[in-house]
Tab-separated table of C-alpha atoms in Angstrom:
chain	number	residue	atom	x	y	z
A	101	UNK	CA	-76.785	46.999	-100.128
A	102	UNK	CA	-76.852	43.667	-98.255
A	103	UNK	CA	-73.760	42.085	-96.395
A	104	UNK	CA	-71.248	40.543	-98.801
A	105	UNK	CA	-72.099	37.116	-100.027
A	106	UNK	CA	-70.194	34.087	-98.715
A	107	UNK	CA	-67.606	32.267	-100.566
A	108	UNK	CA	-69.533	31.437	-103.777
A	109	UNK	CA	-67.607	28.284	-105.154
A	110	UNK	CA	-68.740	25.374	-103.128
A	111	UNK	CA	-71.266	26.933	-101.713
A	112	UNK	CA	-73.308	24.869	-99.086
A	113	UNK	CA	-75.950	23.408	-101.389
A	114	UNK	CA	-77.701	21.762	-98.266
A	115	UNK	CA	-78.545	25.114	-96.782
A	116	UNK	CA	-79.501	26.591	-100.448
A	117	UNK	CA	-81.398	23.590	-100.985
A	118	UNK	CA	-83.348	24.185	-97.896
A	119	UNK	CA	-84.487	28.081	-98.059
A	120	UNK	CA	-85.112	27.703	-102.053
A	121	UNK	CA	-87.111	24.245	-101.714
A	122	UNK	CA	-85.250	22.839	-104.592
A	123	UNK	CA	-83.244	19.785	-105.251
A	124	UNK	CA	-79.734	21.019	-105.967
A	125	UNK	CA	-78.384	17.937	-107.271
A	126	UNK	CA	-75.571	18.415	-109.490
A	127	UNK	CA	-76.187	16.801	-113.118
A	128	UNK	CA	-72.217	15.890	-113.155
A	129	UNK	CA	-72.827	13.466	-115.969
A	130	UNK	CA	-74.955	15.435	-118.058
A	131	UNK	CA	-72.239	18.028	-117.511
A	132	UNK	CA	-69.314	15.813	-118.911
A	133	UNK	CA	-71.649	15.131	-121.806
A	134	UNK	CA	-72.110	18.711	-122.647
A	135	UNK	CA	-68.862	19.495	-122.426
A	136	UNK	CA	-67.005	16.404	-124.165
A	137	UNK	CA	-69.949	17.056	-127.046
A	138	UNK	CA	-69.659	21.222	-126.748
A	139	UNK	CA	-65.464	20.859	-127.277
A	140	UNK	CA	-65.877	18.332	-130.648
A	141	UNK	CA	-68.374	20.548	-131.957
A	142	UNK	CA	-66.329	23.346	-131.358
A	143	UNK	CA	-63.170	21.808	-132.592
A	144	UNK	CA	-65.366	21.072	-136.224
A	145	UNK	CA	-66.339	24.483	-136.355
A	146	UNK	CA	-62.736	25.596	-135.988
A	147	UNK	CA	-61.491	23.137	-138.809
A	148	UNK	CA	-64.384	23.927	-141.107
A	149	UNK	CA	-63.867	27.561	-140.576
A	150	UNK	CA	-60.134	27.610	-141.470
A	151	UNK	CA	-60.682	24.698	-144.470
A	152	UNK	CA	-63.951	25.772	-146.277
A	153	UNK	CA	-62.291	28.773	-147.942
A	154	UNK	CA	-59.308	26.307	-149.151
A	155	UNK	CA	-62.158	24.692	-151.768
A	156	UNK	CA	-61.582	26.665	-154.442
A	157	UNK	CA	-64.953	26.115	-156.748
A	158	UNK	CA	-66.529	23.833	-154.214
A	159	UNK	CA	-70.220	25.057	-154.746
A	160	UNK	CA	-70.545	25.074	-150.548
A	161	UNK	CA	-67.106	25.725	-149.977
A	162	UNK	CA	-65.504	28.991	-149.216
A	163	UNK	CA	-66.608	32.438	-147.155
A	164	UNK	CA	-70.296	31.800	-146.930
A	165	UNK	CA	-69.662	28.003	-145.127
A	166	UNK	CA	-66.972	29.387	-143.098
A	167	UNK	CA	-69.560	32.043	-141.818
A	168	UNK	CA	-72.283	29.729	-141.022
A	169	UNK	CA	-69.046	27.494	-138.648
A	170	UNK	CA	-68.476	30.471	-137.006
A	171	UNK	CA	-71.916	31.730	-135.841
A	172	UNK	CA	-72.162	27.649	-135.063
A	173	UNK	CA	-68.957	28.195	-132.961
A	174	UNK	CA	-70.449	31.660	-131.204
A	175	UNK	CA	-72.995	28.995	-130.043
A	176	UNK	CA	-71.229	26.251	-128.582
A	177	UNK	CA	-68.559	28.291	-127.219
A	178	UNK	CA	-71.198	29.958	-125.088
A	179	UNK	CA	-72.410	26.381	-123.926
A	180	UNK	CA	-68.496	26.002	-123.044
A	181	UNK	CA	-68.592	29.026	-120.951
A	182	UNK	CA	-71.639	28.133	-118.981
A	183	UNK	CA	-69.912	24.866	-118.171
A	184	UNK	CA	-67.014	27.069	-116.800
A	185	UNK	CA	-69.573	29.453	-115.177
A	186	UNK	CA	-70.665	26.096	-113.203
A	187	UNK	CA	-67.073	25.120	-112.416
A	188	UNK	CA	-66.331	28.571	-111.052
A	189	UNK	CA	-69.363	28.433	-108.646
A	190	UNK	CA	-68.527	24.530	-107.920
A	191	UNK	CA	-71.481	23.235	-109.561
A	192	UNK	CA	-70.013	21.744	-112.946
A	193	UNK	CA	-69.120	18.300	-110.758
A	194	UNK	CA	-69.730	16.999	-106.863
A	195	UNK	CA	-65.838	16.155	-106.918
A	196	UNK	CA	-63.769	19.241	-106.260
A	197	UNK	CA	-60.913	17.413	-108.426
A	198	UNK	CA	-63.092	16.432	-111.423
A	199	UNK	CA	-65.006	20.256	-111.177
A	200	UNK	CA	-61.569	22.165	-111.319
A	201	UNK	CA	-60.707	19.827	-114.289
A	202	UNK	CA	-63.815	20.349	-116.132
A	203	UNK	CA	-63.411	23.915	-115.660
A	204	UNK	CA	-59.963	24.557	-117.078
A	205	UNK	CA	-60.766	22.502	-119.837
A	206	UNK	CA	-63.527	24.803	-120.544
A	207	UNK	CA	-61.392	28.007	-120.422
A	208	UNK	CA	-58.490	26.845	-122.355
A	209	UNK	CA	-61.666	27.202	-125.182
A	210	UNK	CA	-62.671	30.448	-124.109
A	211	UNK	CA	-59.414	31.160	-123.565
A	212	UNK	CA	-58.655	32.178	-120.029
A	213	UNK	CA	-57.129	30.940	-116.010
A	214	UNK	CA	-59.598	29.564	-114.426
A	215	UNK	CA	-58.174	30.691	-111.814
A	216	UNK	CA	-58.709	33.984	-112.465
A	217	UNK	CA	-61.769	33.837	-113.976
A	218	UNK	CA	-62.873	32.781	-110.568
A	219	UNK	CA	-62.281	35.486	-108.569
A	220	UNK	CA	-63.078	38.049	-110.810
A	221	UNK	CA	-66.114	36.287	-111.011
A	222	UNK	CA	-67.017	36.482	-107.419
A	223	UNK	CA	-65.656	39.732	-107.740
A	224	UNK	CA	-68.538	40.420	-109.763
A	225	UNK	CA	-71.147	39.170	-107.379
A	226	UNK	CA	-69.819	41.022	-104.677
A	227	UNK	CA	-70.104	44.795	-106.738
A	228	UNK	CA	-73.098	43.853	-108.682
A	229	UNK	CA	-75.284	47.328	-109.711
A	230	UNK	CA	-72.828	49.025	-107.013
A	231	UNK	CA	-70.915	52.348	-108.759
A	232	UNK	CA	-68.272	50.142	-109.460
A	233	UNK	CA	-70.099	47.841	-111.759
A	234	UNK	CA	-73.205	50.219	-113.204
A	235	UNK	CA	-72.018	50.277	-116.652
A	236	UNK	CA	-75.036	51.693	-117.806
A	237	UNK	CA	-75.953	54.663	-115.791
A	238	UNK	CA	-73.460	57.945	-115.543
A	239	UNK	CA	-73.297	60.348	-112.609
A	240	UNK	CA	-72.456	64.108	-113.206
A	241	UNK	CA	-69.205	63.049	-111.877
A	242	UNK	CA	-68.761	60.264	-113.836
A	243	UNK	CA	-66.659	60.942	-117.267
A	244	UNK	CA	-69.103	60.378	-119.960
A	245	UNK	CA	-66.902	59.490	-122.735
A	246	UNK	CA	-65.173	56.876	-120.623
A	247	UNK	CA	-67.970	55.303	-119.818
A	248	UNK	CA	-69.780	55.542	-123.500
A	249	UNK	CA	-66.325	53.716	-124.985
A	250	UNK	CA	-66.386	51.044	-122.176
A	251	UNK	CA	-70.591	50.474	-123.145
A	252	UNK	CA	-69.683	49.988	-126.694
A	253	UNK	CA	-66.748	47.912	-126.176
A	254	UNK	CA	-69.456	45.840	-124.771
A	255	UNK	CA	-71.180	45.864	-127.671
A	256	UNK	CA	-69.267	45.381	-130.316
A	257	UNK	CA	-67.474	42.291	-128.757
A	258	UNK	CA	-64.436	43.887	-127.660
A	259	UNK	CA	-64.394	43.401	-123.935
A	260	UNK	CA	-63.836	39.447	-125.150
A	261	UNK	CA	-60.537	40.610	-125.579
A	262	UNK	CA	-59.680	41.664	-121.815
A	263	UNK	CA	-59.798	38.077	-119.885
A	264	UNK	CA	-57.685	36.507	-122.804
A	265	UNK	CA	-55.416	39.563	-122.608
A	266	UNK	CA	-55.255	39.897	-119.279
A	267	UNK	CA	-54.198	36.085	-118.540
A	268	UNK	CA	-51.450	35.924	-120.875
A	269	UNK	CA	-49.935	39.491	-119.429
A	270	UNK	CA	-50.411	37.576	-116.084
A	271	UNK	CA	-48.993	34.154	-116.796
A	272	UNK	CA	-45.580	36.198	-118.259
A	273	UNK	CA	-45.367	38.843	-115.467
A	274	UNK	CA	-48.078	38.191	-113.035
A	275	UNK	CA	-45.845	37.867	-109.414
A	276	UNK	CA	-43.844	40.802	-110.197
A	277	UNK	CA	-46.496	43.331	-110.596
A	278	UNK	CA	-48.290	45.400	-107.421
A	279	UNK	CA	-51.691	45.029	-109.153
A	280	UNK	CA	-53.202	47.128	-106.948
A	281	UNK	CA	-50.912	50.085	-107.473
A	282	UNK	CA	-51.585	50.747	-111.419
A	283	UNK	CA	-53.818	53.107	-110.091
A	284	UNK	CA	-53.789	55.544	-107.720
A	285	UNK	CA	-55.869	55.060	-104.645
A	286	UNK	CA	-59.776	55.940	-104.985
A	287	UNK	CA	-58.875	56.872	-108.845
A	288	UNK	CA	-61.546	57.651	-110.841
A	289	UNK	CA	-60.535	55.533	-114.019
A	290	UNK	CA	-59.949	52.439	-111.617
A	291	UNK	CA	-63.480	53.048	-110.377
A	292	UNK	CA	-65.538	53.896	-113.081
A	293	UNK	CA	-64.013	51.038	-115.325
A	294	UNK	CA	-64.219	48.445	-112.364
A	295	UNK	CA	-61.075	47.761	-112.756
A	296	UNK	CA	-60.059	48.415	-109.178
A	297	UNK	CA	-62.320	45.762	-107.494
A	298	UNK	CA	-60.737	43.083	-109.640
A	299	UNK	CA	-57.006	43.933	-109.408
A	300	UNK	CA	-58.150	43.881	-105.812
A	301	UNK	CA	-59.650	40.277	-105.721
A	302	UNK	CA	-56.045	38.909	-106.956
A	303	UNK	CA	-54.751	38.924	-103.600
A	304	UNK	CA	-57.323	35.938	-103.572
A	305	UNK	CA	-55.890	34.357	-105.827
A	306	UNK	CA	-52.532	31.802	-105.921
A	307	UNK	CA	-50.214	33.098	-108.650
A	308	UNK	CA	-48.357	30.021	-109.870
A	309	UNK	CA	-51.398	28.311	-110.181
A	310	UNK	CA	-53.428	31.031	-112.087
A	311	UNK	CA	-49.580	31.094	-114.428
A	312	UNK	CA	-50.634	26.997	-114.584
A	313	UNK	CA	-53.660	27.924	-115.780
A	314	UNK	CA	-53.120	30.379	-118.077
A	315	UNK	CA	-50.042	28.452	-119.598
A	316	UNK	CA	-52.516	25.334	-120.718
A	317	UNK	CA	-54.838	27.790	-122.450
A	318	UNK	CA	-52.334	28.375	-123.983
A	319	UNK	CA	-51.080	25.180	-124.785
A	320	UNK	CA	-54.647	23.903	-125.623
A	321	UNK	CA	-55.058	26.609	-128.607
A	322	UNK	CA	-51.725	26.201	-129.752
A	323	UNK	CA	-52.315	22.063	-129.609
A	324	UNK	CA	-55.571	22.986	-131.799
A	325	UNK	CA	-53.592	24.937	-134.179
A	326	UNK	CA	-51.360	22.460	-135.169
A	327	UNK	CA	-53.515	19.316	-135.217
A	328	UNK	CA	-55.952	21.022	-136.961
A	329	UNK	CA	-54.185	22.992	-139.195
A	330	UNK	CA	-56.048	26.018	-138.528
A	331	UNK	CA	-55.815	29.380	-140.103
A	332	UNK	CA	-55.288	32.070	-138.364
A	333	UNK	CA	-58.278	33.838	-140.653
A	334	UNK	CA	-60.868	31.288	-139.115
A	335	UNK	CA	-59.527	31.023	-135.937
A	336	UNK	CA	-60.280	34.660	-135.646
A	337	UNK	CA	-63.599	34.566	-137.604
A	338	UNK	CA	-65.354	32.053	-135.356
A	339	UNK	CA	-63.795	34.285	-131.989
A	340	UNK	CA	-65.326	37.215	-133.709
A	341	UNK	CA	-68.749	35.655	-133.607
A	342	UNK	CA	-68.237	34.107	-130.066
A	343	UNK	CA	-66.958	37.650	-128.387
A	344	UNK	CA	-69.771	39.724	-130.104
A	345	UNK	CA	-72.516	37.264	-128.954
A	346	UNK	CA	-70.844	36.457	-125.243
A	347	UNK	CA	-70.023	40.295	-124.729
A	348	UNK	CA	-73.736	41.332	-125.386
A	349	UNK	CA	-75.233	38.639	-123.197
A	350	UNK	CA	-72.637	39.495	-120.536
A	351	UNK	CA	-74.770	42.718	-119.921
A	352	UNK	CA	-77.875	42.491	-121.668
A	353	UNK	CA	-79.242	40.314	-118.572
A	354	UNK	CA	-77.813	43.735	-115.762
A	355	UNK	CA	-78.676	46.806	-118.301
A	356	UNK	CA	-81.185	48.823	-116.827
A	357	UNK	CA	-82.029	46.331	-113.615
A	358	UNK	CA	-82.474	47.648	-110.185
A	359	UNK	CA	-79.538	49.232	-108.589
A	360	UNK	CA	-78.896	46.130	-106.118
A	361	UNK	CA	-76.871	43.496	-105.811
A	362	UNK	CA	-78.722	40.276	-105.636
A	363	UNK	CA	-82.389	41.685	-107.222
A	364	UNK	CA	-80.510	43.524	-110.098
A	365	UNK	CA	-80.285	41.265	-113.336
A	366	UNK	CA	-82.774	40.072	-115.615
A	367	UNK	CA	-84.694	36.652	-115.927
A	368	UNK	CA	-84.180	37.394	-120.656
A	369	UNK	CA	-86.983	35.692	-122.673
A	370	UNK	CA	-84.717	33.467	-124.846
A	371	UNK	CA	-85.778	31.536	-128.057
A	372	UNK	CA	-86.091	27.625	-127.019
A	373	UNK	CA	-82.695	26.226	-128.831
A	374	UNK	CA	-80.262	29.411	-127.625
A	375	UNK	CA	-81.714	29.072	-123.795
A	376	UNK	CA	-80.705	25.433	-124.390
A	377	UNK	CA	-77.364	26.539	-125.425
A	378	UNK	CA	-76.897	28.951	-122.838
A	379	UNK	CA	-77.762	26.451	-120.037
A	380	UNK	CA	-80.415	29.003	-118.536
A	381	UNK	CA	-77.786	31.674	-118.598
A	382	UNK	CA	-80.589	34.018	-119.607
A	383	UNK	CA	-81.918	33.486	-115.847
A	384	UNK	CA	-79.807	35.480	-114.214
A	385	UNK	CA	-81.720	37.131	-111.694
A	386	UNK	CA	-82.036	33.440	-110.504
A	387	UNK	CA	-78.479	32.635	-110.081
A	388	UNK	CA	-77.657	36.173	-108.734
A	389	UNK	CA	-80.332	35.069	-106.016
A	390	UNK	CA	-78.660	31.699	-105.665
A	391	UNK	CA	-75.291	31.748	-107.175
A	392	UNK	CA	-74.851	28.227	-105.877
A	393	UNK	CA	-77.528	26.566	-108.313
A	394	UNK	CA	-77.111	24.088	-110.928
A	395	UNK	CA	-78.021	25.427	-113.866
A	396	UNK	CA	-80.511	22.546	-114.225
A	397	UNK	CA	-82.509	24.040	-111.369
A	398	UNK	CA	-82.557	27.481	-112.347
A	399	UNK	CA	-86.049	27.440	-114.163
A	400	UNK	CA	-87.757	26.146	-110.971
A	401	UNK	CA	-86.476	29.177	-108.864
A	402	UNK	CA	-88.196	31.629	-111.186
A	403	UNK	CA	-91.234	33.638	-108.423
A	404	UNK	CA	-94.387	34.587	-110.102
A	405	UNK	CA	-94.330	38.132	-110.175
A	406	UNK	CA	-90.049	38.021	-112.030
A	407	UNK	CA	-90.189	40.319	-114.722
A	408	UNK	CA	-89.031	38.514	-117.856
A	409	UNK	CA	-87.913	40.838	-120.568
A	410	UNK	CA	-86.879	40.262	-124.352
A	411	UNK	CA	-83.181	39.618	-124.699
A	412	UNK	CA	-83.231	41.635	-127.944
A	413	UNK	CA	-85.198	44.082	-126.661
A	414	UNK	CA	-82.826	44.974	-123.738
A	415	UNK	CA	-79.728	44.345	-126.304
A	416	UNK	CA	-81.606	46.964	-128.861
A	417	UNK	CA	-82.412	48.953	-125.808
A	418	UNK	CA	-78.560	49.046	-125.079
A	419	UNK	CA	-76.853	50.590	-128.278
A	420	UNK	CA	-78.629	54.176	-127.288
A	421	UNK	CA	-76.168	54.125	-125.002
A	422	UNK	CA	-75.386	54.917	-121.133
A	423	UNK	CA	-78.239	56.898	-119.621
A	424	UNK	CA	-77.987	59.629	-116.898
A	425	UNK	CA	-78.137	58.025	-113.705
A	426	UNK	CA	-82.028	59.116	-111.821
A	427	UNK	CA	-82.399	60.701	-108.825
A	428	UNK	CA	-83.981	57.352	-107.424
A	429	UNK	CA	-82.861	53.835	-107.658
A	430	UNK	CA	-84.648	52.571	-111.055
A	431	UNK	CA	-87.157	49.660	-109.982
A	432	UNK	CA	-87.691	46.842	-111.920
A	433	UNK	CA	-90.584	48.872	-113.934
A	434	UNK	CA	-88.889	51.689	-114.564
A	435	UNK	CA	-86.373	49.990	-115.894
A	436	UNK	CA	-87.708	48.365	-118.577
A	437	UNK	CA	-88.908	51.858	-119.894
């Protein structure tokens, strides 16, 4: 695989700008619109969700409008999390004060640290494809059922649950725990469920302020609880949505890709209004190439002979499961098979 990328949150744009040929310019107020708009949106979905079934014979009221907030919310909440995806790679804002704001504002709605969603972030870019992050292949030592409940927790929206998780244990015991000793040194389990690489990258990270972090999350949902006065039943209906549809994109644009770092992700065929959602998430080869792009630019980045593959067909692709892992490397054809 090729050296280890550099530090990918404020990348130097003027170097990226010069080997891709494109303007990097950083829409920062086109941004802060999206994400002041993204939050109120998200903040009616929440209300309507938890209100609509207190109408008792309101023809529109009840389950069926609650539903249609929530797959709203799965929407908007994934618009949130690009924003956060640009604050994490320094491109949400030029100012490093006003970025870091925008992106823990972002995942207090997600909810997460941004501080740790940060370096396991990077942490993913440095062990993309590699054993340690190749969900979808197994290798005759590889323990099949491990890996066939991780691929389905993927599916069925449940890995959502691990950042949330995984901040609050750290905010109430982070500094006291040797991370890297849960597991025992080359374990299997730590590998195969990538779970050693990103204890690993939290000696990168500063522990009161990922606590900070993770505490006004916290605050954030509990400040939408009360002035709200949400339920707990549509809180947890329009998260449902959001963790189904972010978990399946979180893999849908790797699964099956070349086994290599920066080449292996997809460029996903997305329907007009969800790639406008997204914020050209679905390009993801692009960003893997140049992790320090505005999303903005990502379009223009796209080479001639990129693959671009259905996002449904990949996803449908997906539920038959992990697949043995081939003698060779699959290439971008013989992935798509």
């Amino acid at each position: 695989m090729p050296a280890a990328p550099p530090d990918l949150t404020f990348t130097d744009r003027s170097k990226l700008a010069h080997t891709s040929g494109v303007d990097l310019a950083i829409p920062a107020a086109l941004n802060a619109a999206l994400l002041v708009g993204s939050v109120a949106v998200a903040c009616g979905c929440l209300w309507l969700a938890s209100h609509a079934t207190r109408w008792p014979g309101q023809r529109l009221g009840g389950w069926p409008l609650a539903i249609a907030a929530a797959i709203v919310f799965s929407y908007v909440a994934n618009t949130i999390f690009s924003l956060m995806h640009e604050a994490v790679h320094g491109s949400l804002n030029p100012s490093r004060r006003l970025n870091e704001i925008g992106g823990r504002i972002a995942s207090a709605f997600f909810p997460t640290a941004f501080a740790l969603q940060r370096v396991f972030h990077e942490a993913h870019h440095r062990n993309n494809r590699s054993d340690l992050e190749r969900f979808d292949y197994y290798a005759p030592h590889e323990n099949r059922l491990l890996k066939t409940a991780q691929w389905y927790s993927i599916l069925t929206g449940l890995y959502w649950l691990a950042p949330p998780t995984f901040a609050l244990v750290y905010m109430l015991i982070g500094p006291f725990v040797d991370w890297n000793r849960l597991f025992s040194p080359g374990s299997r389990f730590a590998r195969q469920t990538s779970a050693a690489p990103f204890l690993d990258s939290l000696c990168r990270v500063s522990p009161r302020q990922a606590q900070i972090d993770a505490a006004f999350s916290l605050a954030v949902q509990a400040a939408l609880m009360w002035a709200l006065d949400l339920s707990l039943a549509g809180w947890l209906l329009c998260y449902a949505f959001f963790g189904v549809s972010w978990s399946s994109l979180q893999y849908a644009d790797h699964a099956f890709s070349t086994l290599d770092r920066e080449e292996g992700a997809w460029n996903l065929r997305f329907n007009p209004v969800a790639r406008l959602m997204f914020l050209n998430y679905n390009l993801h080869l692009n960003h893997h190439r140049s992790p320090g792009t505005p999303w903005i630019h990502l379009p223009r980045l796209t080479r001639p002979d990129d693959p671009a593959i259905s996002f449904w067909g990949n996803y449908l692709r997906m539920w038959r499961g992990p697949r043995p892992l081939p003698a060779e490397a699959p290439s971008a054809e013989g992935a798509r098979a």
